[in-house]
Amino acid sequence: MKGTMKTLSEAIRDRRSTPSFDGEPIPPNDLRMILQAGLDAPSGYNMQPWRFVVVQDPEQRKRLRAASYNQAKVEEASAVIVACGDRDGWRKDLDEMLRLGREGGMPESYAAQAAQTVPGYLSSFSDEQMTGWLNKQVTIATTHMMLMAEVMGYDTAPMEGFEQDKVCEMLRLPMSYWVVSLLAIGHLKGPDKFEGGRFEMAHTVFGEEYGKSLK
Ligand SMILES: Cc1cc2nc3c(=O)[nH]c(=O)nc-3n(C[C@H](O)[C@H](O)[C@H](O)COP(=O)(O)O)c2cc1C
């Protein structure tokens, strides 16, 4: 970590999708702090279906680049976090989720209901629904990591430009895994990306119902 931490507002204001990285390794404690911010994210029923593969080895980064439409920043970044969801995570993790919850004061009535509802809800999903559910959960965790990295003075680049089958194969992911996105982390090399700009709030935000402006 270089210098003092930025505030969250500063990190949000300054963040750009980094076009090029200098490749300097990230100290392991910094990386763990970034990862922990992701693991602290909220998830549906607290099922935490995310799984992350951290790629730092230069040869492995090169292979990941080849599975990511040859995007140079995949190879240049200090670390690339491959953010995945496990379609079957809930089957293995339900009991542990309930145990942790009870430890933190989860009421017995809530635990009993969750033990019924979670398997009923998630086992009814089509493949497409499960993918959508995983995309939601994993993206919140990845966003936590991206912003924590920015607060700590790192530069980041979220990426969806990769080939699902190739990434699964090169990382030897289990069949139940779905790759949601990549998050490259490191330090900017050269000029930063242009500011893309954002639509006016009136274009994307409504008040009370569609089409009404927010008061
Ligand atoms: C989910 C997601 C996937 C993205 N995938 C890529 C990508 O594969 N390659 C890339 O160069 N930029 C990628 N981007 C970066 C976007 O182009 C960028 O966020 C957008 O242009 C706004 O610029 P800014 O992030 O600098 O504000 C991705 C961004 C998001 C949020």
mmCIF file of C-alpha atoms and ligand atoms in Angstrom, residues 15-18 71 73 139 146 157-162 180-182 192-198, ligand 1:
data_model
loop_
_atom_site.group_PDB
_atom_site.id
_atom_site.type_symbol
_atom_site.label_atom_id
_atom_site.label_comp_id
_atom_site.label_asym_id
_atom_site.label_seq_id
_atom_site.Cartn_x
_atom_site.Cartn_y
_atom_site.Cartn_z
ATOM 1 C CA ARG A 15 -11.253 5.182 -10.293
ATOM 2 C CA ARG A 16 -10.707 4.494 -13.977
ATOM 3 C CA SER A 17 -10.574 1.195 -15.797
ATOM 4 C CA THR A 18 -6.809 0.991 -15.953
ATOM 5 C CA GLN A 71 -5.966 -8.347 -23.520
ATOM 6 C CA LYS A 73 -3.522 -5.901 -19.087
ATOM 7 C CA THR A 139 -20.432 -8.919 -8.773
ATOM 8 C CA MET A 146 -12.301 -3.153 -6.570
ATOM 9 C CA ALA A 157 -9.644 -2.999 -14.266
ATOM 10 C CA PRO A 158 -12.824 -5.093 -14.281
ATOM 11 C CA MET A 159 -13.127 -7.348 -17.327
ATOM 12 C CA GLU A 160 -15.767 -9.421 -19.055
ATOM 13 C CA GLY A 161 -13.685 -10.031 -22.171
ATOM 14 C CA PHE A 162 -12.710 -13.692 -21.703
ATOM 15 C CA VAL A 180 -18.378 -14.059 -13.817
ATOM 16 C CA SER A 181 -15.563 -11.565 -14.431
ATOM 17 C CA LEU A 182 -11.882 -10.823 -14.020
ATOM 18 C CA ASP A 192 -4.751 6.740 -17.560
ATOM 19 C CA LYS A 193 -7.860 5.990 -19.557
ATOM 20 C CA PHE A 194 -9.979 8.893 -20.780
ATOM 21 C CA GLU A 195 -12.997 9.770 -18.669
ATOM 22 C CA GLY A 196 -15.939 8.167 -20.391
ATOM 23 C CA GLY A 197 -18.465 10.414 -18.658
ATOM 24 C CA ARG A 198 -21.804 9.373 -17.214
HETATM 25 C C1 LIG B 1 -18.352 -5.867 -15.914
HETATM 26 C C2 LIG B 1 -17.365 -5.063 -16.699
HETATM 27 C C3 LIG B 1 -16.631 -5.662 -17.707
HETATM 28 C C4 LIG B 1 -15.660 -4.952 -18.420
HETATM 29 N N1 LIG B 1 -14.880 -5.605 -19.319
HETATM 30 C C5 LIG B 1 -13.851 -4.968 -19.900
HETATM 31 C C6 LIG B 1 -12.933 -5.667 -20.716
HETATM 32 O O1 LIG B 1 -13.018 -6.891 -20.906
HETATM 33 N N2 LIG B 1 -11.910 -4.981 -21.277
HETATM 34 C C7 LIG B 1 -11.746 -3.647 -21.053
HETATM 35 O O2 LIG B 1 -10.782 -3.070 -21.580
HETATM 36 N N3 LIG B 1 -12.593 -2.934 -20.262
HETATM 37 C C8 LIG B 1 -13.633 -3.580 -19.682
HETATM 38 N N4 LIG B 1 -14.478 -2.899 -18.817
HETATM 39 C C9 LIG B 1 -14.241 -1.447 -18.561
HETATM 40 C C10 LIG B 1 -15.312 -0.536 -19.150
HETATM 41 O O3 LIG B 1 -15.097 -0.325 -20.511
HETATM 42 C C11 LIG B 1 -15.273 0.778 -18.354
HETATM 43 O O4 LIG B 1 -15.657 0.519 -17.014
HETATM 44 C C12 LIG B 1 -16.172 1.865 -18.929
HETATM 45 O O5 LIG B 1 -15.761 2.242 -20.209
HETATM 46 C C13 LIG B 1 -16.195 3.115 -18.041
HETATM 47 O O6 LIG B 1 -14.890 3.609 -17.841
HETATM 48 P P1 LIG B 1 -14.248 3.784 -16.395
HETATM 49 O O7 LIG B 1 -14.307 2.424 -15.733
HETATM 50 O O8 LIG B 1 -12.833 4.200 -16.621
HETATM 51 O O9 LIG B 1 -15.067 4.763 -15.671
HETATM 52 C C14 LIG B 1 -15.450 -3.574 -18.125
HETATM 53 C C15 LIG B 1 -16.215 -2.982 -17.130
HETATM 54 C C16 LIG B 1 -17.139 -3.693 -16.412
HETATM 55 C C17 LIG B 1 -17.888 -3.029 -15.285
#
